[in-house]
CSV table of C-alpha atoms in Angstrom, one decimal:
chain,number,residue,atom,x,y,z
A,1,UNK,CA,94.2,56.7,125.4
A,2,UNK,CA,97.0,54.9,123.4
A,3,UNK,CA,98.2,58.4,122.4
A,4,UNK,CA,98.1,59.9,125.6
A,5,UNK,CA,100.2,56.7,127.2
A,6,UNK,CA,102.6,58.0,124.3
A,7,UNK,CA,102.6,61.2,124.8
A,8,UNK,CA,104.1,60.2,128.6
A,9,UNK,CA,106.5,57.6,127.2
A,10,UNK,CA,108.2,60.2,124.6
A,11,UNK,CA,108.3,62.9,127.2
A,12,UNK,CA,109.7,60.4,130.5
A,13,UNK,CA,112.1,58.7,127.8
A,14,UNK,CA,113.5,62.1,126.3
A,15,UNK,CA,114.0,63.0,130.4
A,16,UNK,CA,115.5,59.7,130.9
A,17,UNK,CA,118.1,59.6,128.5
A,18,UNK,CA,118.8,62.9,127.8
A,19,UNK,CA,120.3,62.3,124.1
A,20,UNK,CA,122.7,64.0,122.7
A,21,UNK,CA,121.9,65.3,119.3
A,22,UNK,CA,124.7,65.4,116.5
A,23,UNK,CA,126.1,68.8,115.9
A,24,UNK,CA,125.0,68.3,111.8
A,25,UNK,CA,121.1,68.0,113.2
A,26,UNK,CA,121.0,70.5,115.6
A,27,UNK,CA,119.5,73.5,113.8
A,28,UNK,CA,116.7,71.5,112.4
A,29,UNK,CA,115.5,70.0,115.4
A,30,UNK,CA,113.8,72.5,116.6
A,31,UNK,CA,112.0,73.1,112.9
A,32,UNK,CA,111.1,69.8,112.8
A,33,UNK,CA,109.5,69.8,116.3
A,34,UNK,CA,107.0,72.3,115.4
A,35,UNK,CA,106.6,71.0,112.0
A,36,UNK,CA,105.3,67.7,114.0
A,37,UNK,CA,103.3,69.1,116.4
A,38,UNK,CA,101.2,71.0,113.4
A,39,UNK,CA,100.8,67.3,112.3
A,40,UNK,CA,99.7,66.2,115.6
A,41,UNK,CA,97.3,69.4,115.7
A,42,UNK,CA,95.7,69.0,112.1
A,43,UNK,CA,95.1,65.2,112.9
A,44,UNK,CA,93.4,65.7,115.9
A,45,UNK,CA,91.0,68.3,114.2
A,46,UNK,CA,90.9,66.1,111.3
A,47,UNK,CA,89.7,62.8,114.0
A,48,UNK,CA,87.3,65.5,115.4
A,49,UNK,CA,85.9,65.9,112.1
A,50,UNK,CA,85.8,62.7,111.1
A,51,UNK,CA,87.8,62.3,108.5
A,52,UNK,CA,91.3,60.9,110.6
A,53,UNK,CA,93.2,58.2,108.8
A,54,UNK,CA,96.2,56.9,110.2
A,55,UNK,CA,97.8,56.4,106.9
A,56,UNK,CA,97.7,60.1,106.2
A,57,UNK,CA,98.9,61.0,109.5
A,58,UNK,CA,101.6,59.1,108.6
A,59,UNK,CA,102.5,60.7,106.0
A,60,UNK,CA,101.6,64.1,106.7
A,61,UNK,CA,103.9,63.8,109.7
A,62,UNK,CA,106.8,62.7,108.2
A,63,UNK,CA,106.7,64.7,105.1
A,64,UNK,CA,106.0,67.8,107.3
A,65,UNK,CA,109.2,67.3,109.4
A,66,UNK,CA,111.2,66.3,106.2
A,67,UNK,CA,110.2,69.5,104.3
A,68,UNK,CA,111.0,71.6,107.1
A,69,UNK,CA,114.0,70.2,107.5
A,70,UNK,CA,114.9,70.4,103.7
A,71,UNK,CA,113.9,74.3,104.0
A,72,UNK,CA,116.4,74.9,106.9
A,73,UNK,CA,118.8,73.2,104.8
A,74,UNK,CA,118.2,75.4,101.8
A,75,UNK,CA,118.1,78.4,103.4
A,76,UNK,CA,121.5,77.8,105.7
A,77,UNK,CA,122.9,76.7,102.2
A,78,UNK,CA,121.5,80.0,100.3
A,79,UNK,CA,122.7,81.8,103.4
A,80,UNK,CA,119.0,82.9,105.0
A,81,UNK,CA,118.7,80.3,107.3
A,82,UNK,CA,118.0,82.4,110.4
A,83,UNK,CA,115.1,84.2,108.4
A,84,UNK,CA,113.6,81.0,106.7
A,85,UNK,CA,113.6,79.6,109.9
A,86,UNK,CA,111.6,81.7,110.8
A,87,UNK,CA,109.4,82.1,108.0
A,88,UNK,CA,108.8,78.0,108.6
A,89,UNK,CA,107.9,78.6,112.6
A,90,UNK,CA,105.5,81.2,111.5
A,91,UNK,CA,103.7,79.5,108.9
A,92,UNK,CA,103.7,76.3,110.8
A,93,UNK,CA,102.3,79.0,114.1
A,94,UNK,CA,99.6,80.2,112.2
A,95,UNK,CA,98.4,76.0,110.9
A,96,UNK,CA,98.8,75.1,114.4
A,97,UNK,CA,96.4,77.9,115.9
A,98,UNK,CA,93.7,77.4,113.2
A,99,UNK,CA,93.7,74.0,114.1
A,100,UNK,CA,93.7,75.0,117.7
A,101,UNK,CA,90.4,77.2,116.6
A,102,UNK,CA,88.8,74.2,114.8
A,103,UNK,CA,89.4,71.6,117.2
A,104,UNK,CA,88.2,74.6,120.0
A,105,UNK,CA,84.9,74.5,118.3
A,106,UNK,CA,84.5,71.1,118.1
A,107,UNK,CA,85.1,70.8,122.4
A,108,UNK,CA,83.4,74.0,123.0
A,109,UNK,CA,81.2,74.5,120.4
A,110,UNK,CA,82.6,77.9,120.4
B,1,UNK,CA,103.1,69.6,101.3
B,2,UNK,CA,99.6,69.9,99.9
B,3,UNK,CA,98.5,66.5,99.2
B,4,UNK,CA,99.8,64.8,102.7
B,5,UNK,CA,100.5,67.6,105.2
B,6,UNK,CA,97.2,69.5,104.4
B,7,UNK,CA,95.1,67.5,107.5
B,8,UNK,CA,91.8,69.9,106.7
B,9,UNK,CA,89.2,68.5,105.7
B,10,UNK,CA,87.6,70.0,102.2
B,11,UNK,CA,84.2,68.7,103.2
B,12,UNK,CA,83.4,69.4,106.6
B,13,UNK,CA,79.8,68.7,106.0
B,14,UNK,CA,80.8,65.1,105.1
B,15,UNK,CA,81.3,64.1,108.6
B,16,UNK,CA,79.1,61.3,109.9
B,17,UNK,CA,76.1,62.6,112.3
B,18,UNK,CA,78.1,61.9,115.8
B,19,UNK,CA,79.5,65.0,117.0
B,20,UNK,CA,83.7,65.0,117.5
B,21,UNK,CA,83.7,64.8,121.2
B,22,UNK,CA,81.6,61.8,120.8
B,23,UNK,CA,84.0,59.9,118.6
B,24,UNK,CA,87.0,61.7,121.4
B,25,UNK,CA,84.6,59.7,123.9
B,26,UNK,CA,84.1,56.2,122.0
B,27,UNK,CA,87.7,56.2,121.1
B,28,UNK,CA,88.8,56.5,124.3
B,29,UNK,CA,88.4,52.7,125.4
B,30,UNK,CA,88.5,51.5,122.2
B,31,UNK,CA,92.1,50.5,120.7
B,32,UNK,CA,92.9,50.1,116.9
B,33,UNK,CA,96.1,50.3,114.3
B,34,UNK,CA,95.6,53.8,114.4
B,35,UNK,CA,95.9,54.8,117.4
B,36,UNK,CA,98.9,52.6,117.8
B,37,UNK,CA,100.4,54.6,115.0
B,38,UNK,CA,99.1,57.7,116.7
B,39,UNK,CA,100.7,56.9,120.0
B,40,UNK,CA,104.0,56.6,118.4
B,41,UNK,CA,104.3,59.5,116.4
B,42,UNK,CA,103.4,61.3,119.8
B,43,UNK,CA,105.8,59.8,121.3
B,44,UNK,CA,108.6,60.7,118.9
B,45,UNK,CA,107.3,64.4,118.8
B,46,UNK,CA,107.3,64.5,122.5
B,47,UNK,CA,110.8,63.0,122.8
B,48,UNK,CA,112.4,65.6,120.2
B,49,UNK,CA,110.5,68.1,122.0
B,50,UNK,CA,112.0,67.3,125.1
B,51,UNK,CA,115.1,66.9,124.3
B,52,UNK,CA,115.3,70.4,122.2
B,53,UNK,CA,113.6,71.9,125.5
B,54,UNK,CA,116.5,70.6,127.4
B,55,UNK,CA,119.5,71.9,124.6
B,56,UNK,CA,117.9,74.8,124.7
B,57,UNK,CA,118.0,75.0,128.6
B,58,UNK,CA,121.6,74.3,128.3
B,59,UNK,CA,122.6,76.4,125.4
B,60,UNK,CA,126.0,78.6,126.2
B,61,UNK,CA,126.3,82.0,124.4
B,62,UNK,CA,127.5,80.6,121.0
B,63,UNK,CA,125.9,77.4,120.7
B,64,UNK,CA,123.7,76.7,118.1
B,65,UNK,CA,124.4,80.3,116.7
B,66,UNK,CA,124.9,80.2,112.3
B,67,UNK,CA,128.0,80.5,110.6
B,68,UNK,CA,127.1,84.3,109.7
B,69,UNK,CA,125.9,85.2,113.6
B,70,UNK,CA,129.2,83.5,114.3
B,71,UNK,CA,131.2,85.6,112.3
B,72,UNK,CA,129.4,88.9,113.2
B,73,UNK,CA,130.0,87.6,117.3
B,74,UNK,CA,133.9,87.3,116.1
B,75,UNK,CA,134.1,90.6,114.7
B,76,UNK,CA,132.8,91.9,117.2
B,77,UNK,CA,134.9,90.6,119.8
B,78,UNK,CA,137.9,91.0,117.3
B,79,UNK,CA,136.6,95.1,117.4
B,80,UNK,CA,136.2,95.3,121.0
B,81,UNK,CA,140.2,93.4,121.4
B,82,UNK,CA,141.8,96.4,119.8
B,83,UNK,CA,139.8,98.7,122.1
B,84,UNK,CA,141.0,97.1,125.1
B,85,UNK,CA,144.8,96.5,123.4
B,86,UNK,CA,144.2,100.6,122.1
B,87,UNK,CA,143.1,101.5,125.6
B,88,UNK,CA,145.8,99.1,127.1
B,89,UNK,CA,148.8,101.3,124.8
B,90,UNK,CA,147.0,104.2,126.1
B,91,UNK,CA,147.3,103.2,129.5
B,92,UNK,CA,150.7,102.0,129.1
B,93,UNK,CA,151.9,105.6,127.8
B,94,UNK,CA,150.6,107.5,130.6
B,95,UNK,CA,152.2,105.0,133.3
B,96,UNK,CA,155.5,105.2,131.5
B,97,UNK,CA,154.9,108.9,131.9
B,98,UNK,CA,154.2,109.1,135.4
B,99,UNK,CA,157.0,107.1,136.1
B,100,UNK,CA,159.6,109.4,134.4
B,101,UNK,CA,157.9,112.4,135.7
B,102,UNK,CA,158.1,110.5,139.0
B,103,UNK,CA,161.8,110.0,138.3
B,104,UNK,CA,162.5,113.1,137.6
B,105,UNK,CA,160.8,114.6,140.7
B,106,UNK,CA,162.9,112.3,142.5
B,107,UNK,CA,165.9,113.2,141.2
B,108,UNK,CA,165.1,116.5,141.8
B,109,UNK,CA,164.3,116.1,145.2
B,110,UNK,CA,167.7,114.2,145.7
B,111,UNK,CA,169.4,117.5,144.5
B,112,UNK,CA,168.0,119.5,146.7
B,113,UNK,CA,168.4,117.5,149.7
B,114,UNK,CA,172.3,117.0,148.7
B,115,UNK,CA,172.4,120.9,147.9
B,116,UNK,CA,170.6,121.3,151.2
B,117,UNK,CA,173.4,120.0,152.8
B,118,UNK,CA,175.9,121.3,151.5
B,119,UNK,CA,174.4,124.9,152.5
B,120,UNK,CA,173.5,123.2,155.9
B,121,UNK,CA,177.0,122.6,156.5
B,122,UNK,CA,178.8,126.1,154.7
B,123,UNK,CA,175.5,127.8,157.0
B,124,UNK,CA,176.3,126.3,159.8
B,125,UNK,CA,172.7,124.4,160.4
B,126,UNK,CA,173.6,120.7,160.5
B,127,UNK,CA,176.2,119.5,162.3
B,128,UNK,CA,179.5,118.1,160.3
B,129,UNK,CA,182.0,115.8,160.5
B,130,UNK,CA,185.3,114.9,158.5
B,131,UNK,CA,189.3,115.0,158.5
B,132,UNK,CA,190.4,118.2,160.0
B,133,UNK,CA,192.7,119.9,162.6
B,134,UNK,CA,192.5,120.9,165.9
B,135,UNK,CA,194.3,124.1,166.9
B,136,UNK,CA,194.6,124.6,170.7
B,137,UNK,CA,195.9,128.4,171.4
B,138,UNK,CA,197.4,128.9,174.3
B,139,UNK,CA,197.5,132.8,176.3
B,140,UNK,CA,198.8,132.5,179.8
B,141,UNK,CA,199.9,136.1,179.6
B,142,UNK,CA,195.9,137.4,177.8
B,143,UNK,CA,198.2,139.3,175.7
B,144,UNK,CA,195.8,137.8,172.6
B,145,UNK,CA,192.9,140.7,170.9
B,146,UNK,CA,190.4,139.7,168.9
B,147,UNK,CA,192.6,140.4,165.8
B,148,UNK,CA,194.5,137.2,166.2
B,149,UNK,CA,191.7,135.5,166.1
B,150,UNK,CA,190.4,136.7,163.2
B,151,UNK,CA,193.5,136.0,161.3
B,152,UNK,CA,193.4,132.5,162.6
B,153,UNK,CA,190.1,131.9,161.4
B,154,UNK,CA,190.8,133.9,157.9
B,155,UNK,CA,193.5,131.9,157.4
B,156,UNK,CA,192.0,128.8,157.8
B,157,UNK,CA,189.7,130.1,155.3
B,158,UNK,CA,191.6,130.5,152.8
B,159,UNK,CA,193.0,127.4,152.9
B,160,UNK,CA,189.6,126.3,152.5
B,161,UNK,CA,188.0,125.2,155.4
B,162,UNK,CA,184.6,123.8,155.4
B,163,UNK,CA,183.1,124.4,159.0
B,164,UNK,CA,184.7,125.8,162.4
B,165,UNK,CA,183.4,125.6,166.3
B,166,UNK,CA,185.3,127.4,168.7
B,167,UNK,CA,185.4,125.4,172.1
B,168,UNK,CA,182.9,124.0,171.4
B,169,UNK,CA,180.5,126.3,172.1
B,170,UNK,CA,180.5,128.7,168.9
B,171,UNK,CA,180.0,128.0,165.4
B,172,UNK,CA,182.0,130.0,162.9
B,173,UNK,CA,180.0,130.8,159.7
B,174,UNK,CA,180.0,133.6,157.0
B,175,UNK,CA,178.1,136.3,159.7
B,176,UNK,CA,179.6,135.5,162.6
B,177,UNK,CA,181.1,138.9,164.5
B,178,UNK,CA,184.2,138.8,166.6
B,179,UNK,CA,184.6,141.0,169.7
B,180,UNK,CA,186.9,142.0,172.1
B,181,UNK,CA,185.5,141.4,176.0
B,182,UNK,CA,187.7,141.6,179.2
B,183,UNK,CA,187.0,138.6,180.2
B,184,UNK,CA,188.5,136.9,176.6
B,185,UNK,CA,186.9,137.3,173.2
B,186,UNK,CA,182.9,137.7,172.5
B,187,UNK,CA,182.1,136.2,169.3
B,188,UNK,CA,178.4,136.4,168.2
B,189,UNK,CA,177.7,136.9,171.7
B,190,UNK,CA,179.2,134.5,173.2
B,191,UNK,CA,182.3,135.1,175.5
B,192,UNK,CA,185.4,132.9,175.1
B,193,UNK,CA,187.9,132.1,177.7
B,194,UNK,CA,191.1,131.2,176.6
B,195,UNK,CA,192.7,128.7,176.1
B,196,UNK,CA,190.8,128.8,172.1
B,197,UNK,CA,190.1,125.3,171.1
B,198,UNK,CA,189.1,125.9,167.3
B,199,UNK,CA,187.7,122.5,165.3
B,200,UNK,CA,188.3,123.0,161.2
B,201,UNK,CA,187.2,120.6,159.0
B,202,UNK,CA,189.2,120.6,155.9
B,203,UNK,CA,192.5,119.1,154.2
B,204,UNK,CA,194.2,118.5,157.3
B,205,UNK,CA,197.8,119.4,155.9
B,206,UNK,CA,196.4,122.4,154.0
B,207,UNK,CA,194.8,123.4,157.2
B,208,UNK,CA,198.1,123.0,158.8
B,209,UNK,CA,200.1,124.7,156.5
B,210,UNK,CA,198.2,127.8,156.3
B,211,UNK,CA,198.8,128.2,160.3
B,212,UNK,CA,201.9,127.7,160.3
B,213,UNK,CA,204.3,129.3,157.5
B,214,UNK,CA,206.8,131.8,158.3
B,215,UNK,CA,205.6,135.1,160.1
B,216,UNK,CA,201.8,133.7,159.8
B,217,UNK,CA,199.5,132.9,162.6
B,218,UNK,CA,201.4,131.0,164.9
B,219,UNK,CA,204.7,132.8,164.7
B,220,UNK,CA,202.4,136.3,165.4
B,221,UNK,CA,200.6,134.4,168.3
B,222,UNK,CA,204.4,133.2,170.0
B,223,UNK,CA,205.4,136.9,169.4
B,224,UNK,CA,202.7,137.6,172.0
B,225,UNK,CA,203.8,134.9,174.5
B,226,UNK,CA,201.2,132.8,173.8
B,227,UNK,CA,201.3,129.2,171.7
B,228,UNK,CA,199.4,127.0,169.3
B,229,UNK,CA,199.3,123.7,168.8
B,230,UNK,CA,197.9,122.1,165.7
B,231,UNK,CA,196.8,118.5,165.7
B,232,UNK,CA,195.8,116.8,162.4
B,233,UNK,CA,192.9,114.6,163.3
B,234,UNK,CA,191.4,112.2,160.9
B,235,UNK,CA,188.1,112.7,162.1
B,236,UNK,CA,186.5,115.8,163.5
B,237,UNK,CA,183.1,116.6,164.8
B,238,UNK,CA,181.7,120.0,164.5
B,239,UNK,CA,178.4,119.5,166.4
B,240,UNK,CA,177.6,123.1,167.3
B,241,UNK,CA,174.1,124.3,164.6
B,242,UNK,CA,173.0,127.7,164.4
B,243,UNK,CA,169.4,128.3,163.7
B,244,UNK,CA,168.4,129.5,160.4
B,245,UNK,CA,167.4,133.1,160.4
B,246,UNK,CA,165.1,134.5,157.0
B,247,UNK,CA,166.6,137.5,155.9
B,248,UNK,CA,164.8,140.7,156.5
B,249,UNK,CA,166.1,142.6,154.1
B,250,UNK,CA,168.0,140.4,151.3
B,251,UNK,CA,165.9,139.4,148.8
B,252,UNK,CA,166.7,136.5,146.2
B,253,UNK,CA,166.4,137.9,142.8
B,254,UNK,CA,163.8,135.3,140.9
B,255,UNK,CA,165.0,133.2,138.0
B,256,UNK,CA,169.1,132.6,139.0
């Protein structure tokens, strides 16, 4: 419930005030969004299952959009950026829809 | 990101008895640390997500392109420049071409239309104007033939006149035939009563001259009791025009 009211808070307050994001961030942003959203994904499969703890969402979450970040970094600096990229969005694809699948059973039993 | 990021459980099996959508349903109402923690991560994903949604909504053509896919949008806009400057120089030649050709058919035509006057004027098909002499003839006694005429007229031709009307009424040009009629003189059909009223355009005091030296024109015209006067005029209008007729049987000869 908590998460939900959250959910509507981040989406009306990135509406609202419409940020500007610096120039120097702007290539990993996007990264780092679906970096997140796999942590979001694996914990819910992981609260479905049982085994959720906060701390390691934490973590997970953080470290996930860190290390994305970092590879975007290393790749624009090594000059493959564009296909890290999206090497990252297609690793971090294929997480989010076995989590989907998981969580999917769990609702469904299917 | 193994030890952290890795959310899936190793031991599925080790879940407690209650199935996942009845913790989803229990945890609904119920509030704890974690969820607080939850909510705010959700939060910050949603907000980044949102706001990347929206730059990418506004995204122009080279904004958040890389350094390479910069470089390769450069050179390519560099490559199609000298296309347009290549095609421009082109474009540029083949005006400054069909202006000179333009020139030159307008010079051309200006030749022609100054050469067509010229003929227009020795043919007798425009009317002329310029400095000239009248010479009035005088035969009270119709002692005058044709011949005097026709020594008038070739003297004023050698002295270079450039266009001749007799009374008004006949212009004198390279065919024009001279008659003798009882009446006066015919010339190309036309029959003349004197008293011969002949405009010549020309030097006016060569004109004169030629008329009037010893034993010429107007001393052989007195000898026949008649007279002539000459009057230099500064300005004289030869408005009689023949029309053009093609020859029939002259050819020009090609290439001259």
């Amino acid at each position: 419930m908590i998460a939900i009211i959250g959910l509507v808070v981040g989406i009306v307050l990135g509406l609202v005030l419409t940020p500007d994001v610096p120039l120097a961030m702007e290539p990993y942003l996007p990264i780092a969004v679906v970096a997140a959203l796999d942590a979001v994904f694996g914990a819910f499969r992981a609260f479905l299952d049982g085994i959720f703890d906060d701390k390691v969402f934490v973590v997970s979450f953080i470290s996930n959009v860190l290390i994305a970040a970092v590879i975007v970094f290393l790749g624009d600096k090594l000059g493959v950026g564009a296909q890290l990229s999206t090497g990252v969005v297609v690793v971090l694809g294929i997480r989010i829809f076995s989590n989907v699948a998981a969580i999917r059973r769990h609702l469904f039993h299917a | 990101m193994s030890p952290t990021g890795d959310l899936r459980p190793s031991a599925a099996e080790a879940a407690p008895p209650a199935s996942g959508v009845d913790r989803l349903r229990q945890s609904f109402f119920a509030y704890s640390r974690g969820q607080a923690v939850v909510a705010v991560l959700v939060a910050l994903l949603a907000f980044a997500a949102v706001t990347q949604a929206r730059l990418t909504g506004e995204n122009d053509t080279y904004d958040g392109l890389r350094q390479a896919e910069l470089i390769q949008a450069l050179n390519g806009l560099q490559s199609a420049a000298r296309k347009a400057e290549r095609d421009l120089a082109a474009l540029q030649t083949t005006r400054d071409q069909l202006r000179s050709s333009t020139q030159r058919r307008a010079t051309a035509l200006e030749q022609a239309r100054s050469e067509l006057e010229t003929l227009g004027v020795l043919a007798g098909t425009v009317a002329a104007t310029g400095p000239g002499i009248q010479v009035t003839v005088q035969d009270p006694m119709r002692n005058l033939s044709l011949n005097h005429l026709l020594d008038g007229v070739e003297e004023l031709r050698n002295a270079g006149v450039e266009a001749i009307e007799i009374n008004d009424r006949v212009r004198v040009v390279a065919q024009t035939a001279f008659e003798d009629d009882p009446e006066g003189i015919e010339v190309d059909g036309v029959v003349l009563q004197p008293p011969y009223v002949l405009d010549a355009i020309g030097n006016p005091d060569t004109l004169a001259a030629a008329l009037e030296f010893q034993d010429g024109f107007s001393d052989d015209v007195q000898q026949d009791s008649g007279s002539v006067s000459v009057k230099k005029e500064g300005r004289i209008d030869v408005k009689v025009t023949l029309t053009p007729s093609p020859p029939r049987y002259a050819e020009p000869v090609p290439g001259q």
